[in-house]
PDB file of C-alpha atoms in Angstrom:
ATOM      1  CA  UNK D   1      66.703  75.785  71.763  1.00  0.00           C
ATOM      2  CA  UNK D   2      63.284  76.947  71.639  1.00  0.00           C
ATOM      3  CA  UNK D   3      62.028  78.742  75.031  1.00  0.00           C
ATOM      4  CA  UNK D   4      58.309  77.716  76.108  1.00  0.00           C
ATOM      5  CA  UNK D   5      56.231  79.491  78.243  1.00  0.00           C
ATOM      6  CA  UNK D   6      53.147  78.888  79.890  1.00  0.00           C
ATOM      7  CA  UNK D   7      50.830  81.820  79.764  1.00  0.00           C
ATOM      8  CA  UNK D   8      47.548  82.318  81.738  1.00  0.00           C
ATOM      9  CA  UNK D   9      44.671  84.499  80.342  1.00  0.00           C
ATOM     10  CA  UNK D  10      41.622  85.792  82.173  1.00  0.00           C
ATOM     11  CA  UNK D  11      39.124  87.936  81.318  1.00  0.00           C
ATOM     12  CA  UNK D  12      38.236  90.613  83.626  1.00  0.00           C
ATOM     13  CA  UNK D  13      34.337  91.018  85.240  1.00  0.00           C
ATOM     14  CA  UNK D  14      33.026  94.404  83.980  1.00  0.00           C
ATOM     15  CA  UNK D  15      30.650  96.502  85.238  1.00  0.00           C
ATOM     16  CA  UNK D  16      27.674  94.419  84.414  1.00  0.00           C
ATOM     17  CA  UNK D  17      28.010  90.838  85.597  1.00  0.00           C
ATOM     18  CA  UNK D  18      24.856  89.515  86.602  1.00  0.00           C
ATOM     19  CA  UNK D  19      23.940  86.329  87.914  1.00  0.00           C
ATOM     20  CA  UNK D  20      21.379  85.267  84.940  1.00  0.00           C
ATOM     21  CA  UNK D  21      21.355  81.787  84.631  1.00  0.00           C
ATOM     22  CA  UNK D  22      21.764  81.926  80.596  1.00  0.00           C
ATOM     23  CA  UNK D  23      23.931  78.823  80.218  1.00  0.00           C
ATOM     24  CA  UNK D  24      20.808  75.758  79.833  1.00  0.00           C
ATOM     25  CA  UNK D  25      23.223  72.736  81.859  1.00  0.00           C
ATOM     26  CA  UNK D  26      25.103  74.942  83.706  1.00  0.00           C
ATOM     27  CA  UNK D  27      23.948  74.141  87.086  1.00  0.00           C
ATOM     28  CA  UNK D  28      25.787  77.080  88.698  1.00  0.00           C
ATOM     29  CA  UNK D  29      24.506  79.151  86.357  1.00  0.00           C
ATOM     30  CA  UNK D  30      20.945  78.556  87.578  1.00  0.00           C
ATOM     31  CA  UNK D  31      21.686  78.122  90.906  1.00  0.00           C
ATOM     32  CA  UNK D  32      22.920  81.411  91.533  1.00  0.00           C
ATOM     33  CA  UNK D  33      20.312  82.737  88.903  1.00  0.00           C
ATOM     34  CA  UNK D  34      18.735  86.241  90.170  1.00  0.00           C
ATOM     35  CA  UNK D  35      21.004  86.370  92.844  1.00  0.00           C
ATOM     36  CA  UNK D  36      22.821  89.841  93.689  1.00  0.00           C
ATOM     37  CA  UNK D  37      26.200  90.185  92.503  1.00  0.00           C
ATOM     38  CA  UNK D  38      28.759  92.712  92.976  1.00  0.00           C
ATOM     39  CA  UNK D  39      30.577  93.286  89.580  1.00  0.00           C
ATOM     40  CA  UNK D  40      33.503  95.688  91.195  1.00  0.00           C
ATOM     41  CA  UNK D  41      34.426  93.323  93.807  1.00  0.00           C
ATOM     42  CA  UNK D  42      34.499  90.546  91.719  1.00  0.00           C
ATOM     43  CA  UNK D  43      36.931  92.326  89.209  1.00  0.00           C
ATOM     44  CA  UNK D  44      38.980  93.059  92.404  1.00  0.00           C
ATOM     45  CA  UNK D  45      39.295  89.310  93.038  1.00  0.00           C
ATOM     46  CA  UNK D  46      39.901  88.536  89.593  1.00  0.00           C
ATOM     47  CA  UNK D  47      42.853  90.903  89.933  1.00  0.00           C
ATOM     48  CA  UNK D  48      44.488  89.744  93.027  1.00  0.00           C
ATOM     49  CA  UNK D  49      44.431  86.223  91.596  1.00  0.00           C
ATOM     50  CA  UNK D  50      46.234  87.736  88.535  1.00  0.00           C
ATOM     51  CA  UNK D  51      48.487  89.412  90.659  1.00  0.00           C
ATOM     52  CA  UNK D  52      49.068  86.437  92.795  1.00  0.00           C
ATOM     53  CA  UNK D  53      49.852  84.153  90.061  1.00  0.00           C
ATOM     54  CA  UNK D  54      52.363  86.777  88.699  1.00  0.00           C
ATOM     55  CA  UNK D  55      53.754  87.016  92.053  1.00  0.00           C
ATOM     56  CA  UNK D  56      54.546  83.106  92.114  1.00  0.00           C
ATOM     57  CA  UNK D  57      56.468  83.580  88.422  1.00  0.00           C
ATOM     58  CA  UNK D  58      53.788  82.523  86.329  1.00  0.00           C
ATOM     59  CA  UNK D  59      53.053  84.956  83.168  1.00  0.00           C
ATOM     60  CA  UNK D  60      49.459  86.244  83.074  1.00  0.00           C
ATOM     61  CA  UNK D  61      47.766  88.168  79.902  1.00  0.00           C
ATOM     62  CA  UNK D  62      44.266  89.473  80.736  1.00  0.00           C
ATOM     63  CA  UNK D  63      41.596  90.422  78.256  1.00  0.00           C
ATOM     64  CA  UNK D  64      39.170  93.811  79.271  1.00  0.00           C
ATOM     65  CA  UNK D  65      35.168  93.340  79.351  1.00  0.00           C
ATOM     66  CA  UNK D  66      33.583  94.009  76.253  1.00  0.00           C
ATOM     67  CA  UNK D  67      31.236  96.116  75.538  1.00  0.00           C
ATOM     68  CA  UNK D  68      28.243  96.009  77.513  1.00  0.00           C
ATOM     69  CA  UNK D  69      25.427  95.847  76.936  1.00  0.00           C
ATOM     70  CA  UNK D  70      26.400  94.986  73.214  1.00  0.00           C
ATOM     71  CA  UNK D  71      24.434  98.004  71.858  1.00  0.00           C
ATOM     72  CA  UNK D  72      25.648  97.461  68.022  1.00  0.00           C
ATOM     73  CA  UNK D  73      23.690  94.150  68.321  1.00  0.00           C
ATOM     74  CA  UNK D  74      20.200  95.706  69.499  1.00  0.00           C
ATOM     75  CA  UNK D  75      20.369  98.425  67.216  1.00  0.00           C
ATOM     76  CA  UNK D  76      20.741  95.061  64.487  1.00  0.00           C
ATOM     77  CA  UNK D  77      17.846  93.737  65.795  1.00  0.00           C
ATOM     78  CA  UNK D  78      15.931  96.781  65.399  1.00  0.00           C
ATOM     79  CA  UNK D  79      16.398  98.696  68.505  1.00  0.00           C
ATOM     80  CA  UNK D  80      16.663 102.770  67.758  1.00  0.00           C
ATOM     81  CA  UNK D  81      18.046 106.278  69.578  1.00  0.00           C
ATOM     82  CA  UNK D  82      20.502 106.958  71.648  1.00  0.00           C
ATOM     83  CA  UNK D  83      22.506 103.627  73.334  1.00  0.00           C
ATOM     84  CA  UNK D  84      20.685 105.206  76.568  1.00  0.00           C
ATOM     85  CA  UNK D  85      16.689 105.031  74.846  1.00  0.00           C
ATOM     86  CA  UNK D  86      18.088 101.746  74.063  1.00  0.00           C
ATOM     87  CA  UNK D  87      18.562 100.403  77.145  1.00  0.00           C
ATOM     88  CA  UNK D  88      15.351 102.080  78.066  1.00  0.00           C
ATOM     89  CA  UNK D  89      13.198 100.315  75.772  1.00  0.00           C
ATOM     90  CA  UNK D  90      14.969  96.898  75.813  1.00  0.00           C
ATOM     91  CA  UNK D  91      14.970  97.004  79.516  1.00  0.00           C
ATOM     92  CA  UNK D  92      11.246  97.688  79.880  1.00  0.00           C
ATOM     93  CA  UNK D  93       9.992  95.222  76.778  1.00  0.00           C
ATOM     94  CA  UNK D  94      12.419  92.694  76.372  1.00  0.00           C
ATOM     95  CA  UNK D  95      14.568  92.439  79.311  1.00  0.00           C
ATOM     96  CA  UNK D  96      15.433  88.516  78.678  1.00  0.00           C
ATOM     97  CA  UNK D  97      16.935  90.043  75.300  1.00  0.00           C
ATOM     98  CA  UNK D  98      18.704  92.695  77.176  1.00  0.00           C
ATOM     99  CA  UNK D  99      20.076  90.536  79.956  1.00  0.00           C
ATOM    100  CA  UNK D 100      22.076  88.637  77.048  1.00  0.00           C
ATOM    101  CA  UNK D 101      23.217  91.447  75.761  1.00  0.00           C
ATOM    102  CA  UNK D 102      24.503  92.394  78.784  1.00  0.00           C
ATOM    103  CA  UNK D 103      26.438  89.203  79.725  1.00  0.00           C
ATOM    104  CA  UNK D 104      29.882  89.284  81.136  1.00  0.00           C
ATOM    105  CA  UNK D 105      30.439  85.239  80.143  1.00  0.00           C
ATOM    106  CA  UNK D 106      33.748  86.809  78.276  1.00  0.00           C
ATOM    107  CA  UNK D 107      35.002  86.721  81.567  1.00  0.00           C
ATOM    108  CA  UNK D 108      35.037  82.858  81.347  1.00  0.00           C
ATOM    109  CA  UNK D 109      38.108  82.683  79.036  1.00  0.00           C
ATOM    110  CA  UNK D 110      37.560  79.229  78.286  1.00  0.00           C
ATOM    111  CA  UNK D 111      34.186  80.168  76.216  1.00  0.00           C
ATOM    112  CA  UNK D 112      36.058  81.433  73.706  1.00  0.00           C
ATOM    113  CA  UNK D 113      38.206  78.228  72.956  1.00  0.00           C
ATOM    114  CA  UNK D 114      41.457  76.061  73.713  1.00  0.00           C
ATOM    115  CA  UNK D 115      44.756  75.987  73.265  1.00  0.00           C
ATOM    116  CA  UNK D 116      46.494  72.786  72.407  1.00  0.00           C
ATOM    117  CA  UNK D 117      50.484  73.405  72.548  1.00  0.00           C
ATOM    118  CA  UNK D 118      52.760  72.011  69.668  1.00  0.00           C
ATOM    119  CA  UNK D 119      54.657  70.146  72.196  1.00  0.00           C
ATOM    120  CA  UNK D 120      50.955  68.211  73.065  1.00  0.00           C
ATOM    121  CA  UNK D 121      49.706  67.471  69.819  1.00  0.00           C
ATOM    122  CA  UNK D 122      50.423  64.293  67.497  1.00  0.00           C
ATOM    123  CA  UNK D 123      51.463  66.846  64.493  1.00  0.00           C
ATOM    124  CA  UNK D 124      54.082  69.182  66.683  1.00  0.00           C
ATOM    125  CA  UNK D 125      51.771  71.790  65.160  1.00  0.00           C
ATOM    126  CA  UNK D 126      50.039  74.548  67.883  1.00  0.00           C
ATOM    127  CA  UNK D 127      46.251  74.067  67.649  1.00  0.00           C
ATOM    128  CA  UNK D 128      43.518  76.783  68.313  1.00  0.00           C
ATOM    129  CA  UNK D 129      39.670  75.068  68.640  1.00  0.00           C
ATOM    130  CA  UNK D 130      36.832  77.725  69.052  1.00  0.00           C
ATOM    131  CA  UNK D 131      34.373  77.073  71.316  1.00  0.00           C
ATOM    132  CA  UNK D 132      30.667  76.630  69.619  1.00  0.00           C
ATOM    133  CA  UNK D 133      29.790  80.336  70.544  1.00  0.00           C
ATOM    134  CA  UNK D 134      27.008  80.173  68.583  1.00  0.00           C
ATOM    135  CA  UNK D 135      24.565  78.131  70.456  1.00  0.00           C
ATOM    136  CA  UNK D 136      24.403  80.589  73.145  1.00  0.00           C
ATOM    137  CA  UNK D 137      23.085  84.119  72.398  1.00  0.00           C
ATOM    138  CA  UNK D 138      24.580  86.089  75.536  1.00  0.00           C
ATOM    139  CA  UNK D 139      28.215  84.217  74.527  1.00  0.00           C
ATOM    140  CA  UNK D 140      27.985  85.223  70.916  1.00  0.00           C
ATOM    141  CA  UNK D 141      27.736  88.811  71.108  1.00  0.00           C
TER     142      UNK D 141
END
């Protein structure tokens, strides 16, 4: 007999979550837009919830921030020196652009895509659907 588990994934806040309000519809997004946020306590929550759910028996995989901010992609669109003259320049002529690139959305494990269990699907096959990342400039990079 075939065993089944559950598993649980969440991405952990890095060191640059922001409160940006990048996601047009998302009315959290722009409601906390600007605000302050506090990237090291919120990767302590995210952790004790991980830790929690582990606690109760449930198996938990967690992904790492990526890089950020994504400095391969502003040296693509142009952007030259050192990652810190980077940052420099992007942050004092095109801080929109640098705000994407320093998103932590990976956090949101769900942007990436879903999951759709052999066990729930009309075929008995497992089924992975990408989210459109695409759309989104601070969720594509």
């Amino acid at each position: 007999m075939t065993e089944i588990h559950e598993i649980n994934f969440d991405g952990l806040v890095g060191p640059t979550h922001n409160f940006a309000g990048l996601s047009f519809g998302n009315i959290a997004s722009h409601a906390h837009s600007k605000q302050t946020s506090h990237p090291k306590k919120a990767a302590l929550q995210g952790l004790e919830k991980m830790a929690t759910l582990m606690r109760m028996g449930l198996k938990q995989g967690v992904f790492p921030p990526h890089e950020r901010p994504h400095i391969p992609s502003l040296r693509k669109l142009g952007f030259q020196g050192t990652a810190s003259d980077i940052i420099k320049t992007a942050a004092a002529d095109h801080k929109q652009l640098l705000t994407n690139m320093s998103s932590a959305s990976s956090m949101w494990v769900a942007n990436a895509g879903t999951t759709s269990a052999s066990s729930d699907t009309s075929d008995g096959k497992t089924h992975f659907t990408a989210a459109n990342l695409s759309s989104m400039l601070h969720r594509c990079v």
